[in-house]
Structure formats: structure tokens, C-alpha cells
């Protein structure tokens, strides 16, 4: 492909990327919320968008099926970042990764007495590193969504999840007890594509960089 393929997930990443695309003179021809198309054209004949699952974005870019992509730091940490150049923090889709427990569970005390904790999460790598650095012993349970349910039905003592307003936690009688890291989305670039098609990709990267500030 001689043009540019950009991998995006629908929802907040797509929405928050529209102004960045506009800054690069790129306007999508369809809205992925209403269209069922997985390949979406743009006003530029040489630029197309592919709509992927958020956690699949790094994989498409790693293998060169997309030249560029936008992925959350949460997703990039789990993927590992192999074959990806990450030139820009786009400061979109901002939230934080946190440990949460049921209201009334004394997390600090459990940590201090060296209890072994069962932690449910979609973010196994990040959780493993966090608790290892703290010297807390954990049994990690991999989930793919709705982590908030796990402590409510006795699957886990705690969860590691993304938090923004905290309303979902509150609605399920949970509370954040420890921040792990702030999260935002990054521009990711296939390293080989950047070498082969720099004259095509660099202006888009520069336009995104200009729009972030
Ligand atoms: P899927 O819905 O396919 O399972 P997902 O839930 O990770 O995947 P999104 O909800 O679109 O997909 O989230 C995409 C990215 O947006 C996440 O990887 C994360 O970086 C960020 N994000 C997730 N939740 C929030 C939030 N509540 N506020 C702000 N940013 C968020
Ligand atoms: Mg989601």
C-alpha cells in the first residue's frame, strides 16, 4: 500500500482523534458508530482508517497492517511495544490506572500484614509489575471486562482498572485505594513504514504534534 493506513478504535479514541486528523487535513468519510464498515475512507484518496478493537491496535501497527495507530498507554504496556515507535503522547482519553477494593476492605492493613491478595484485572502485566515493586504477593486473575463485578461476588479481593470519574466504582460500592499511573493515548508508528514512507508519514506526525499543543 503506497498510501497511509491508520488504525483506530471506535468510541472515545475515534472521537478524540477527529480534531487531530483535521489538523492533518484528514476527514473520515463515515462514522464508525453508525457505519458497519471496518475500512473507512477519508477526503484524502491516499489515507484510510481501519477500525479495530482497542487492544488490537498495537498488533495491527506492529505487523505493518496499519502504518499509524492510536492506543492507550494501558494497552501499550500489555502489548509490550515491539516494533513500535511511539513519538507522541496525544493527551487524549485520559484517565488513571488504579487499585480498587470494596468499601470497608482495609487495603493498607492487608498490605502491611503481608496478606496474599487475589486481584482481578484486564491489565496483568501492569498489575504484576506494580505489586512486585511494592513487594505485595498477589494471585492475578485475568478478566476481559466488567472488573468491578469480581470483588462483589468473591472472585477477587481487589481489582486493577482504569478510573476516570470514579462513578462506576461508586455505583458498585468500590473505591480506589491506590493510583498506579496516569493514562493517556499515544501515537504509534510502524518502524519499517516510517523508514520506507517517511515523506508521507512525517507531515501527519508533525500535524498531530502541532495539534496536541
Ligand atoms: P473494548 O471496549 O474493546 O473492550 P476498551 O474498553 O479498552 O476496549 P475503550 O473503552 O474505547 O475500549 O477505551 C479505549 C482506551 O481509552 C483505553 O485503552 C484507555 O486508554 C482509555 N480509556 C478507557 N476508559 C477510559 C475512561 N473512563 N476515561 C478516559 N479514557 C479511558
Ligand atoms: Mg471501555
mmCIF file of C-alpha atoms and ligand atoms in Angstrom:
data_model
loop_
_atom_site.group_PDB
_atom_site.id
_atom_site.type_symbol
_atom_site.label_atom_id
_atom_site.label_comp_id
_atom_site.label_asym_id
_atom_site.label_seq_id
_atom_site.Cartn_x
_atom_site.Cartn_y
_atom_site.Cartn_z
ATOM 1 C CA UNK A 1 0.000 0.000 0.000
ATOM 2 C CA UNK A 2 1.511 3.302 -1.087
ATOM 3 C CA UNK A 3 -0.868 5.429 0.997
ATOM 4 C CA UNK A 4 -1.339 5.695 4.743
ATOM 5 C CA UNK A 5 -3.411 3.300 6.857
ATOM 6 C CA UNK A 6 -4.338 4.482 10.362
ATOM 7 C CA UNK A 7 -5.692 2.044 12.989
ATOM 8 C CA UNK A 8 -8.243 3.465 15.427
ATOM 9 C CA UNK A 9 -10.752 2.014 17.861
ATOM 10 C CA UNK A 10 -14.255 3.404 17.837
ATOM 11 C CA UNK A 11 -15.675 5.258 20.796
ATOM 12 C CA UNK A 12 -13.589 7.746 22.731
ATOM 13 C CA UNK A 13 -10.359 7.258 20.793
ATOM 14 C CA UNK A 14 -12.048 7.827 17.437
ATOM 15 C CA UNK A 15 -13.962 10.854 18.751
ATOM 16 C CA UNK A 16 -10.938 12.452 20.384
ATOM 17 C CA UNK A 17 -8.756 11.764 17.336
ATOM 18 C CA UNK A 18 -11.049 13.661 14.923
ATOM 19 C CA UNK A 19 -9.520 17.081 15.773
ATOM 20 C CA UNK A 20 -6.002 15.672 15.339
ATOM 21 C CA UNK A 21 -6.921 14.205 11.952
ATOM 22 C CA UNK A 22 -8.489 17.545 10.987
ATOM 23 C CA UNK A 23 -5.215 19.280 11.843
ATOM 24 C CA UNK A 24 -3.544 16.954 9.337
ATOM 25 C CA UNK A 25 -6.221 17.771 6.746
ATOM 26 C CA UNK A 26 -7.855 14.346 7.109
ATOM 27 C CA UNK A 27 -11.645 13.991 7.353
ATOM 28 C CA UNK A 28 -13.207 10.494 7.620
ATOM 29 C CA UNK A 29 -15.942 9.675 5.088
ATOM 30 C CA UNK A 30 -18.006 7.600 7.553
ATOM 31 C CA UNK A 31 -18.760 7.460 11.260
ATOM 32 C CA UNK A 32 -17.807 4.027 12.699
ATOM 33 C CA UNK A 33 -20.590 4.356 15.311
ATOM 34 C CA UNK A 34 -23.247 4.197 12.601
ATOM 35 C CA UNK A 35 -21.442 2.544 9.706
ATOM 36 C CA UNK A 36 -20.574 -1.139 9.866
ATOM 37 C CA UNK A 37 -17.569 -0.633 7.644
ATOM 38 C CA UNK A 38 -14.227 -1.648 9.116
ATOM 39 C CA UNK A 39 -12.272 0.247 6.474
ATOM 40 C CA UNK A 40 -13.231 3.888 6.249
ATOM 41 C CA UNK A 41 -12.054 6.223 3.528
ATOM 42 C CA UNK A 42 -11.200 9.866 4.011
ATOM 43 C CA UNK A 43 -11.212 13.069 1.985
ATOM 44 C CA UNK A 44 -7.651 12.147 1.015
ATOM 45 C CA UNK A 45 -7.530 9.317 -1.536
ATOM 46 C CA UNK A 46 -4.204 8.147 -0.069
ATOM 47 C CA UNK A 47 -5.400 7.913 3.562
ATOM 48 C CA UNK A 48 -7.714 5.273 5.040
ATOM 49 C CA UNK A 49 -8.746 4.316 8.551
ATOM 50 C CA UNK A 50 -9.147 0.770 9.855
ATOM 51 C CA UNK A 51 -11.455 0.258 12.837
ATOM 52 C CA UNK A 52 -10.105 -2.261 15.332
ATOM 53 C CA UNK A 53 -10.631 -3.361 18.918
ATOM 54 C CA UNK A 54 -8.683 -1.001 21.230
ATOM 55 C CA UNK A 55 -6.421 -3.784 22.492
ATOM 56 C CA UNK A 56 -5.673 -4.910 18.906
ATOM 57 C CA UNK A 57 -4.358 -1.535 17.684
ATOM 58 C CA UNK A 58 -0.673 -2.198 18.559
ATOM 59 C CA UNK A 59 -0.814 -5.571 16.794
ATOM 60 C CA UNK A 60 -2.039 -4.064 13.503
ATOM 61 C CA UNK A 61 0.717 -1.451 13.612
ATOM 62 C CA UNK A 62 3.429 -3.891 14.773
ATOM 63 C CA UNK A 63 2.844 -6.108 11.730
ATOM 64 C CA UNK A 64 2.521 -3.173 9.326
ATOM 65 C CA UNK A 65 -1.151 -3.794 8.502
ATOM 66 C CA UNK A 66 -1.509 -0.175 9.625
ATOM 67 C CA UNK A 67 1.253 2.447 9.414
ATOM 68 C CA UNK A 68 -0.039 4.540 12.288
ATOM 69 C CA UNK A 69 -2.345 3.899 15.212
ATOM 70 C CA UNK A 70 -3.595 5.456 18.404
ATOM 71 C CA UNK A 71 -3.563 3.352 21.554
ATOM 72 C CA UNK A 72 -3.890 3.886 25.294
ATOM 73 C CA UNK A 73 -0.789 3.537 27.453
ATOM 74 C CA UNK A 74 -2.683 0.769 29.286
ATOM 75 C CA UNK A 75 -2.943 -1.203 26.038
ATOM 76 C CA UNK A 76 0.675 -0.481 25.050
ATOM 77 C CA UNK A 77 2.039 -1.706 28.381
ATOM 78 C CA UNK A 78 0.179 -5.005 27.987
ATOM 79 C CA UNK A 79 1.271 -5.373 24.348
ATOM 80 C CA UNK A 80 4.929 -4.634 25.110
ATOM 81 C CA UNK A 81 5.524 -2.196 22.236
ATOM 82 C CA UNK A 82 7.622 -4.494 19.999
ATOM 83 C CA UNK A 83 8.234 -2.976 16.541
ATOM 84 C CA UNK A 84 6.501 0.254 17.514
ATOM 85 C CA UNK A 85 7.845 3.758 17.507
ATOM 86 C CA UNK A 86 5.928 5.941 19.998
ATOM 87 C CA UNK A 87 6.746 9.540 19.110
ATOM 88 C CA UNK A 88 3.849 11.374 20.773
ATOM 89 C CA UNK A 89 1.693 11.469 23.855
ATOM 90 C CA UNK A 90 -1.559 12.781 22.358
ATOM 91 C CA UNK A 91 -3.013 13.634 25.810
ATOM 92 C CA UNK A 92 -6.410 12.203 24.817
ATOM 93 C CA UNK A 93 -8.558 9.517 26.511
ATOM 94 C CA UNK A 94 -7.048 10.478 29.851
ATOM 95 C CA UNK A 95 -7.765 8.522 32.970
ATOM 96 C CA UNK A 96 -5.721 6.659 35.586
ATOM 97 C CA UNK A 97 -4.855 3.065 36.386
ATOM 98 C CA UNK A 98 -5.759 2.307 39.990
ATOM 99 C CA UNK A 99 -6.260 -0.421 42.576
ATOM 100 C CA UNK A 100 -9.840 -0.559 43.871
ATOM 101 C CA UNK A 101 -11.444 -2.574 46.654
ATOM 102 C CA UNK A 102 -14.909 -2.904 48.207
ATOM 103 C CA UNK A 103 -15.824 -0.108 50.653
ATOM 104 C CA UNK A 104 -14.785 -1.300 54.083
ATOM 105 C CA UNK A 105 -11.929 -3.551 52.932
ATOM 106 C CA UNK A 106 -8.791 -2.298 54.694
ATOM 107 C CA UNK A 107 -6.302 -2.491 51.832
ATOM 108 C CA UNK A 108 -3.444 -0.768 53.688
ATOM 109 C CA UNK A 109 -3.759 -3.156 56.578
ATOM 110 C CA UNK A 110 -3.910 -6.196 54.291
ATOM 111 C CA UNK A 111 -0.720 -4.976 52.583
ATOM 112 C CA UNK A 112 1.021 -4.293 55.912
ATOM 113 C CA UNK A 113 0.299 -7.689 57.360
ATOM 114 C CA UNK A 114 1.611 -9.282 54.161
ATOM 115 C CA UNK A 115 -1.666 -10.891 53.132
ATOM 116 C CA UNK A 116 -1.781 -12.640 49.781
ATOM 117 C CA UNK A 117 -4.290 -10.743 47.636
ATOM 118 C CA UNK A 118 -6.459 -12.004 44.805
ATOM 119 C CA UNK A 119 -6.562 -9.316 42.155
ATOM 120 C CA UNK A 120 -8.773 -9.427 39.066
ATOM 121 C CA UNK A 121 -7.756 -7.358 36.058
ATOM 122 C CA UNK A 122 -7.542 -6.986 32.306
ATOM 123 C CA UNK A 123 -4.046 -5.498 32.851
ATOM 124 C CA UNK A 124 -1.983 -8.467 34.024
ATOM 125 C CA UNK A 125 1.465 -7.075 33.109
ATOM 126 C CA UNK A 126 0.885 -3.691 34.687
ATOM 127 C CA UNK A 127 -0.624 -5.230 37.820
ATOM 128 C CA UNK A 128 2.212 -7.757 38.136
ATOM 129 C CA UNK A 129 4.850 -5.022 37.956
ATOM 130 C CA UNK A 130 3.004 -2.754 40.360
ATOM 131 C CA UNK A 131 2.606 -5.345 43.104
ATOM 132 C CA UNK A 132 6.104 -6.776 42.590
ATOM 133 C CA UNK A 133 7.572 -3.280 43.077
ATOM 134 C CA UNK A 134 5.583 -2.947 46.317
ATOM 135 C CA UNK A 135 6.571 -6.426 47.452
ATOM 136 C CA UNK A 136 2.929 -7.487 47.699
ATOM 137 C CA UNK A 137 2.111 -11.104 46.927
ATOM 138 C CA UNK A 138 -0.806 -11.419 44.532
ATOM 139 C CA UNK A 139 -2.702 -14.050 42.618
ATOM 140 C CA UNK A 140 -3.716 -12.360 39.380
ATOM 141 C CA UNK A 141 -6.958 -13.351 37.692
ATOM 142 C CA UNK A 142 -7.310 -12.328 34.046
ATOM 143 C CA UNK A 143 -10.635 -10.794 33.052
ATOM 144 C CA UNK A 144 -11.693 -9.155 29.787
ATOM 145 C CA UNK A 145 -14.165 -6.596 31.149
ATOM 146 C CA UNK A 146 -16.506 -5.543 33.974
ATOM 147 C CA UNK A 147 -13.755 -5.982 36.561
ATOM 148 C CA UNK A 148 -15.969 -4.214 39.118
ATOM 149 C CA UNK A 149 -18.057 -7.347 39.462
ATOM 150 C CA UNK A 150 -15.216 -9.579 40.645
ATOM 151 C CA UNK A 151 -14.928 -8.380 44.289
ATOM 152 C CA UNK A 152 -18.728 -8.259 44.635
ATOM 153 C CA UNK A 153 -19.129 -11.979 44.014
ATOM 154 C CA UNK A 154 -15.995 -13.202 45.797
ATOM 155 C CA UNK A 155 -13.828 -13.767 42.735
ATOM 156 C CA UNK A 156 -11.185 -11.282 43.963
ATOM 157 C CA UNK A 157 -10.224 -9.044 46.897
ATOM 158 C CA UNK A 158 -9.247 -6.163 44.648
ATOM 159 C CA UNK A 159 -9.197 -5.054 41.024
ATOM 160 C CA UNK A 160 -6.770 -3.093 38.888
ATOM 161 C CA UNK A 161 -8.746 -0.973 36.436
ATOM 162 C CA UNK A 162 -8.953 2.374 34.674
ATOM 163 C CA UNK A 163 -10.731 5.089 36.625
ATOM 164 C CA UNK A 164 -11.885 8.478 35.398
ATOM 165 C CA UNK A 165 -14.818 9.916 37.366
ATOM 166 C CA UNK A 166 -14.987 7.016 39.828
ATOM 167 C CA UNK A 167 -18.756 6.777 39.249
ATOM 168 C CA UNK A 168 -18.654 3.138 38.131
ATOM 169 C CA UNK A 169 -16.687 2.205 41.235
ATOM 170 C CA UNK A 170 -19.087 4.142 43.446
ATOM 171 C CA UNK A 171 -22.148 2.534 41.836
ATOM 172 C CA UNK A 172 -20.702 -0.855 42.771
ATOM 173 C CA UNK A 173 -19.610 0.021 46.333
ATOM 174 C CA UNK A 174 -15.944 0.080 45.442
ATOM 175 C CA UNK A 175 -13.301 2.725 45.956
ATOM 176 C CA UNK A 176 -9.881 3.459 44.506
ATOM 177 C CA UNK A 177 -7.228 2.954 47.190
ATOM 178 C CA UNK A 178 -4.035 3.360 45.179
ATOM 179 C CA UNK A 179 -3.057 5.128 41.972
ATOM 180 C CA UNK A 180 -0.733 3.144 39.717
ATOM 181 C CA UNK A 181 -0.169 5.605 36.872
ATOM 182 C CA UNK A 182 -1.824 8.281 34.747
ATOM 183 C CA UNK A 183 -3.034 7.003 31.359
ATOM 184 C CA UNK A 184 -3.406 8.748 28.022
ATOM 185 C CA UNK A 185 -3.220 7.672 24.395
ATOM 186 C CA UNK A 186 -0.086 7.613 22.245
ATOM 187 C CA UNK A 187 0.537 7.811 18.544
ATOM 188 C CA UNK A 188 2.211 4.582 17.450
ATOM 189 C CA UNK A 189 4.104 4.149 14.207
ATOM 190 C CA UNK A 190 5.337 1.043 12.409
ATOM 191 C CA UNK A 191 9.130 1.401 12.416
ATOM 192 C CA UNK A 192 9.681 -0.049 8.931
ATOM 193 C CA UNK A 193 6.892 2.090 7.430
ATOM 194 C CA UNK A 194 8.465 5.194 8.907
ATOM 195 C CA UNK A 195 11.700 4.428 7.046
ATOM 196 C CA UNK A 196 10.021 3.488 3.745
ATOM 197 C CA UNK A 197 7.319 6.171 3.690
ATOM 198 C CA UNK A 198 8.733 8.980 5.775
ATOM 199 C CA UNK A 199 7.747 11.691 3.264
ATOM 200 C CA UNK A 200 4.121 10.560 3.600
ATOM 201 C CA UNK A 201 4.032 9.867 7.352
ATOM 202 C CA UNK A 202 6.149 12.664 8.814
ATOM 203 C CA UNK A 203 3.723 15.500 7.849
ATOM 204 C CA UNK A 204 0.888 13.647 9.600
ATOM 205 C CA UNK A 205 3.035 13.074 12.696
ATOM 206 C CA UNK A 206 4.042 16.761 12.684
ATOM 207 C CA UNK A 207 0.439 17.926 12.291
ATOM 208 C CA UNK A 208 -0.599 15.735 15.262
ATOM 209 C CA UNK A 209 2.295 17.133 17.310
ATOM 210 C CA UNK A 210 1.212 20.682 16.472
ATOM 211 C CA UNK A 211 -2.410 19.933 17.404
ATOM 212 C CA UNK A 212 -1.514 18.457 20.800
ATOM 213 C CA UNK A 213 -0.105 21.827 21.883
HETATM 214 P P1 LIG B 1 -13.176 -2.811 24.456
HETATM 215 O O1 LIG B 1 -14.378 -1.945 24.700
HETATM 216 O O2 LIG B 1 -12.937 -3.162 23.025
HETATM 217 O O3 LIG B 1 -13.075 -3.972 25.393
HETATM 218 P P2 LIG B 1 -11.787 -0.758 25.793
HETATM 219 O O4 LIG B 1 -12.854 -0.740 26.820
HETATM 220 O O5 LIG B 1 -10.379 -0.745 26.279
HETATM 221 O O6 LIG B 1 -11.899 -1.965 24.804
HETATM 222 P P3 LIG B 1 -12.400 1.928 25.124
HETATM 223 O O7 LIG B 1 -13.389 1.979 26.228
HETATM 224 O O8 LIG B 1 -12.723 2.557 23.809
HETATM 225 O O9 LIG B 1 -12.021 0.437 24.784
HETATM 226 O O10 LIG B 1 -11.047 2.531 25.676
HETATM 227 C C1 LIG B 1 -10.015 2.846 24.803
HETATM 228 C C2 LIG B 1 -8.909 3.492 25.596
HETATM 229 O O11 LIG B 1 -9.386 4.681 26.221
HETATM 230 C C3 LIG B 1 -8.365 2.625 26.731
HETATM 231 O O12 LIG B 1 -7.350 1.786 26.275
HETATM 232 C C4 LIG B 1 -7.860 3.678 27.702
HETATM 233 O O13 LIG B 1 -6.557 4.090 27.345
HETATM 234 C C5 LIG B 1 -8.836 4.829 27.507
HETATM 235 N N1 LIG B 1 -9.921 4.807 28.492
HETATM 236 C C6 LIG B 1 -10.593 3.743 28.947
HETATM 237 N N2 LIG B 1 -11.536 4.084 29.847
HETATM 238 C C7 LIG B 1 -11.455 5.428 29.961
HETATM 239 C C8 LIG B 1 -12.172 6.417 30.713
HETATM 240 N N3 LIG B 1 -13.150 6.074 31.542
HETATM 241 N N4 LIG B 1 -11.842 7.700 30.553
HETATM 242 C C9 LIG B 1 -10.876 8.069 29.710
HETATM 243 N N5 LIG B 1 -10.151 7.189 28.977
HETATM 244 C C10 LIG B 1 -10.430 5.888 29.086
HETATM 245 MG MG1 LIG B 2 -14.257 0.507 27.658
#
